Coordinates of C-alpha atoms in Angstrom, one line a residue:
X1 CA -7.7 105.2 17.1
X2 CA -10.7 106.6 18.8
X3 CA -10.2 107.2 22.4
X4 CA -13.7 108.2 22.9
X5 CA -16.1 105.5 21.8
X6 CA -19.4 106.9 20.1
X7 CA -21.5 104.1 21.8
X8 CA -21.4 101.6 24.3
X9 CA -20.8 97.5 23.3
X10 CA -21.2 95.2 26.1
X11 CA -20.9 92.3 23.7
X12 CA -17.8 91.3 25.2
X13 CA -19.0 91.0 29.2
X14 CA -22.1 89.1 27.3
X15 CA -19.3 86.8 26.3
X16 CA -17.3 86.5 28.9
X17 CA -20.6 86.1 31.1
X18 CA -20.9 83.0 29.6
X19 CA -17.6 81.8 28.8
X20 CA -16.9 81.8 32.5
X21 CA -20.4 80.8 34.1
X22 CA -20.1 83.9 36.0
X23 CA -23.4 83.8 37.7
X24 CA -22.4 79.9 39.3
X25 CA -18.9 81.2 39.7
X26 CA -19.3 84.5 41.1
X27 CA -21.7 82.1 44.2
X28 CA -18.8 79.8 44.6
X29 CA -16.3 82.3 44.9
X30 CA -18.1 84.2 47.3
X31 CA -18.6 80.9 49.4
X32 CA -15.1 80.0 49.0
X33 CA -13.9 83.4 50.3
X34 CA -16.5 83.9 52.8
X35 CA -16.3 81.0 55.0
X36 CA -12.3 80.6 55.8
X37 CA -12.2 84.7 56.0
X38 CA -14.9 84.3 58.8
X39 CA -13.5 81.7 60.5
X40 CA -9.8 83.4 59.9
X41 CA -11.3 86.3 62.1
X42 CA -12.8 84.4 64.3
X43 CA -9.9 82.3 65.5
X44 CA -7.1 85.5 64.7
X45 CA -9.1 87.1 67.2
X46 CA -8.7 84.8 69.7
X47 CA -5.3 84.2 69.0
X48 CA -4.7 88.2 69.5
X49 CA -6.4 88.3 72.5
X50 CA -4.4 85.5 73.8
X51 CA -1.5 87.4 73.4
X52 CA -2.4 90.3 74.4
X53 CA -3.9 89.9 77.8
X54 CA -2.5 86.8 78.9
X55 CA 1.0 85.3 80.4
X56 CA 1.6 81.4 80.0
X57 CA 4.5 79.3 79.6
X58 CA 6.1 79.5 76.1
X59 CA 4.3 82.9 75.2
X60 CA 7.1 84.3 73.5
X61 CA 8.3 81.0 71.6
X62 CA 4.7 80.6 70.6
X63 CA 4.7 84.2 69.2
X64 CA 7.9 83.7 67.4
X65 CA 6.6 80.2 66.0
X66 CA 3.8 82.4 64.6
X67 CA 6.0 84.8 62.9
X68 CA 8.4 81.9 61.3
X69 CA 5.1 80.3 59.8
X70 CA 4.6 83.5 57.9
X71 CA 8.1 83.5 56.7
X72 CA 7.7 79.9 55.1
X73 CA 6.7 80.2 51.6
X74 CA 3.2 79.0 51.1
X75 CA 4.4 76.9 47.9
X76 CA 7.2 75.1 50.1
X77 CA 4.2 73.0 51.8
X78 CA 2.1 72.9 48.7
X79 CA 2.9 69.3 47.7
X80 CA 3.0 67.8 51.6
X81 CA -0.1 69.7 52.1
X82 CA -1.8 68.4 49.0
X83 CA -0.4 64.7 50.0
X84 CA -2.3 64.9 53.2
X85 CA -5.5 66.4 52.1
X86 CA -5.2 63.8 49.4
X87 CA -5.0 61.0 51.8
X88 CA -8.4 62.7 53.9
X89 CA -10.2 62.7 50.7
X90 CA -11.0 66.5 51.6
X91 CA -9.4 67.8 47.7
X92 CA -11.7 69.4 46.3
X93 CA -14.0 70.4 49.0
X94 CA -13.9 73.1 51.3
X95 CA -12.5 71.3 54.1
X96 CA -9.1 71.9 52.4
X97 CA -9.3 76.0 53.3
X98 CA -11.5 75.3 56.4
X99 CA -9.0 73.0 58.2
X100 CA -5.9 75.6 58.1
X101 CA -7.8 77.9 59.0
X102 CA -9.8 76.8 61.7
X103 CA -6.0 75.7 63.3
X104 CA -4.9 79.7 62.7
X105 CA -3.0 78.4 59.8
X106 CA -4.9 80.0 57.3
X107 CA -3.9 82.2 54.4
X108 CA -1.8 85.0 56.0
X109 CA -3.6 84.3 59.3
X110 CA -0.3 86.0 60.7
X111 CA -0.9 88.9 59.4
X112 CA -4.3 89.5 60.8
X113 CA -3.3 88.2 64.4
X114 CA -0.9 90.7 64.6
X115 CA -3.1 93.6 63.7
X116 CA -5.7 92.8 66.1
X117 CA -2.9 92.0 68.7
X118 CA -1.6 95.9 68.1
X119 CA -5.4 96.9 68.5
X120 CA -6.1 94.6 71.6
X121 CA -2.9 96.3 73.2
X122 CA -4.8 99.8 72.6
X123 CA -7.5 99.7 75.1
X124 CA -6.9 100.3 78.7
X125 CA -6.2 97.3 81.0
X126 CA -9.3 99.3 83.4
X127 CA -11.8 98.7 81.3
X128 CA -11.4 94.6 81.4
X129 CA -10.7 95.1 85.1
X130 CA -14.1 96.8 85.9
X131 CA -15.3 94.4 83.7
X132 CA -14.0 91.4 85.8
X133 CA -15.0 93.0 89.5
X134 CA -18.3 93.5 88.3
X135 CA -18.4 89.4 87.9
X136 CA -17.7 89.1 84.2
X137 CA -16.0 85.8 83.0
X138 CA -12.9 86.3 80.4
X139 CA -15.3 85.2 77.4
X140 CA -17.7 87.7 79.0
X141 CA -15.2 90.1 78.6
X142 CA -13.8 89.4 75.6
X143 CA -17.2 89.8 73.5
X144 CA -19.1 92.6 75.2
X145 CA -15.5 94.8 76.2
X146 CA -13.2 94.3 73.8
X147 CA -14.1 92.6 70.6
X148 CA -16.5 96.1 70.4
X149 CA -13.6 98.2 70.6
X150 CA -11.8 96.8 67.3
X151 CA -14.5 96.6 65.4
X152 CA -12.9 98.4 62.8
X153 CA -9.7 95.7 62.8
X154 CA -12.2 92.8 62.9
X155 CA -13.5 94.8 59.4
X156 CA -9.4 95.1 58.0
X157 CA -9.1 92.0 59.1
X158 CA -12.4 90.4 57.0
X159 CA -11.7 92.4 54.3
X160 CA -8.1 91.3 54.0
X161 CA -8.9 87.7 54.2
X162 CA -11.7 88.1 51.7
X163 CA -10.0 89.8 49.4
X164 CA -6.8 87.4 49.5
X165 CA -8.9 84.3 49.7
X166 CA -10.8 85.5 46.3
X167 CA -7.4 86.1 44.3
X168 CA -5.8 83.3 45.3
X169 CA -6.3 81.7 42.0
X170 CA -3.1 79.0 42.3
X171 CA -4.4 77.6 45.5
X172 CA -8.0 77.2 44.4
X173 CA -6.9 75.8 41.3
X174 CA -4.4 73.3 43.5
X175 CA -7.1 72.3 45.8
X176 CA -10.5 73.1 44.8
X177 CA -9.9 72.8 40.7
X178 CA -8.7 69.3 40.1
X179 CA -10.2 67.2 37.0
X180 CA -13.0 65.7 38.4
X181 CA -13.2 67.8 41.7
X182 CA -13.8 71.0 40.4
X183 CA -17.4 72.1 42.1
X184 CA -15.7 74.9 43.9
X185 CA -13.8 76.1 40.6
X186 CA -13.8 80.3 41.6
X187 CA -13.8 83.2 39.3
X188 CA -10.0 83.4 39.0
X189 CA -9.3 79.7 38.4
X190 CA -12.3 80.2 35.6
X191 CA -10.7 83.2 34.2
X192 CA -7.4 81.5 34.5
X193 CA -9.2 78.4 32.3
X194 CA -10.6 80.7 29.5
X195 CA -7.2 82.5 29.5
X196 CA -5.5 79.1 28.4
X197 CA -7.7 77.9 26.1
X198 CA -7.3 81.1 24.1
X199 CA -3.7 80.4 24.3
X200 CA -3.8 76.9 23.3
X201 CA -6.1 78.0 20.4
X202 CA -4.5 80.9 19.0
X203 CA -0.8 79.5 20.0
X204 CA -0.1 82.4 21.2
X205 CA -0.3 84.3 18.3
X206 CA -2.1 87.3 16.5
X207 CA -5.3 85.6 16.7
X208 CA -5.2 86.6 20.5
X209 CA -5.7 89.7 20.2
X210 CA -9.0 89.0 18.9
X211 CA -10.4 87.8 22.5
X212 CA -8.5 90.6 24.4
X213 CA -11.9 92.4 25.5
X214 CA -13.7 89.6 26.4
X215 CA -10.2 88.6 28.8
X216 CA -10.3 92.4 30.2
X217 CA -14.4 92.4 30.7
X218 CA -13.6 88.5 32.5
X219 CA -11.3 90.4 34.5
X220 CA -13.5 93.8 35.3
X221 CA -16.3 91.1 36.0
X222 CA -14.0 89.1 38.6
X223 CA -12.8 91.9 40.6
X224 CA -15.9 93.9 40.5
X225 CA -17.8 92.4 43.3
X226 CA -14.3 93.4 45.7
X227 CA -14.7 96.8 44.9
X228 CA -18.3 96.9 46.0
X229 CA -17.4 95.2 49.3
X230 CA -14.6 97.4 49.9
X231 CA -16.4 100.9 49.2
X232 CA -19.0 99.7 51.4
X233 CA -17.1 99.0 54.2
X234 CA -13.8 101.5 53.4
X235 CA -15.1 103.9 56.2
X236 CA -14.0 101.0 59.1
X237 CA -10.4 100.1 56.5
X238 CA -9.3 103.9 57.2
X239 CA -10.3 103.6 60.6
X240 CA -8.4 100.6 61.3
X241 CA -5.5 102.2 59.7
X242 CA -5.1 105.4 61.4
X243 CA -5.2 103.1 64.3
X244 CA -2.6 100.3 64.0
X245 CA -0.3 102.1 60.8
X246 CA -0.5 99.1 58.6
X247 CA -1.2 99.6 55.0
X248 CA -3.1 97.4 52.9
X249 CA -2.0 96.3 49.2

């Protein structure tokens, strides 16, 4: 066993490049992931604010609706979820992740309304109230006093929803991946594919082994463009979590 190769073989990301269609699937994930994680922010922002800065009737039972939503597991609505999308004729598009998410129901939307609402509850009330004696509206408010002031969440936030939205290999393959309607197959669900057809080949066997480095290169392939975004932006992450205390996974 050499632990220290004498030269470098990229035969097997050559491989896998092609066994997964990297280049079409790395442009669908990053559509896939991109567009519900913007409009995830978006509307958790929103949401937070709400919370934050407002009183209404059924605040607090709205809050704790929120919270319960979060608690459901995600694979206890799969089939209902499906049934309806089914009947829209939305599977396999991406109305299927726009829709949740554009209601605040998208994937751990919960999570990312509660770190903006801890963030929102960090600036001073006197800033808004200037704000509002100088003639500002609410939205006015919102966008030019506040939403600057958590950048760094809005970031956490993105990154989180990006980063989850790209993984999530059993949704996309649920929704986005069926015979027939798989245009938006991602990265994952490909990897996931190629990983099953070795299976079924080899039976699981010895013969496996054989197509171990072009799985692992797949996999280097598939997470590598999350580790660019998150280096780039990891500055704002640490930020956001000397701020609010929550951790990321």
């Amino acid at each position: 066993i050499k632990w220290i190769p004498r030269e470098l073989v990229f035969a097997n990301f050559t491989t896998a490049i092609q066994e997964l269609s990297y280049w079409k699937a790395l442009f669908k994930s990053v559509i896939v992931a991109l567009v519900p994680s913007v409009i995830n922010t978006v509307v958790g922002a929103l949401c937070a604010y709400g919370f934050s800065r407002f009183r209404f009737p059924g605040k607090k039972i709205l809050f704790a609706i929120m919270l319960v939503t979060f608690i459901i597991p995600k694979q206890l609505i799969n089939i209902p979820q499906y049934t309806w999308y089914y009947r829209l004729d939305i599977v396999g598009s991406l109305f299927t992740y726009i829709l949740p998410a554009t209601f605040g129901q998208g994937l751990y939307s919960t999570i990312y309304i509660l770190v903006l609402y801890s963030m929102f509850n960090l600036i001073p009330i006197q800033l808004e109230e200037s704000a509002k004696m100088d003639g500002a509206s609410t939205l006015t408010i919102f966008v030019k006093v506040a939403l600057p002031l958590v950048i760094p969440g809005i970031i956490t936030v993105f990154l989180f929803s990006f980063v989850w939205y790209w993984n999530d290999a059993a949704t996309a393959a649920l929704y986005l991946a069926q015979p027939g309607k798989d245009y938006w197959a991602t990265l994952p669900v490909m990897l996931e594919r190629y990983q099953n057809t070795i299976f079924s080949i080899t039976h699981g066997g010895v013969g496996a082994v054989l197509y171990q480095g072009i799985r692992m290169a797949g996999t280097l392939l598939s997470i590598l463009p999350l580790l660019i975004i998150y280096f780039s932006l990891q500055r704002y992450f640490v930020e956001s979590v000397e701020r609010t205390g929550i951790a990321g996974e």
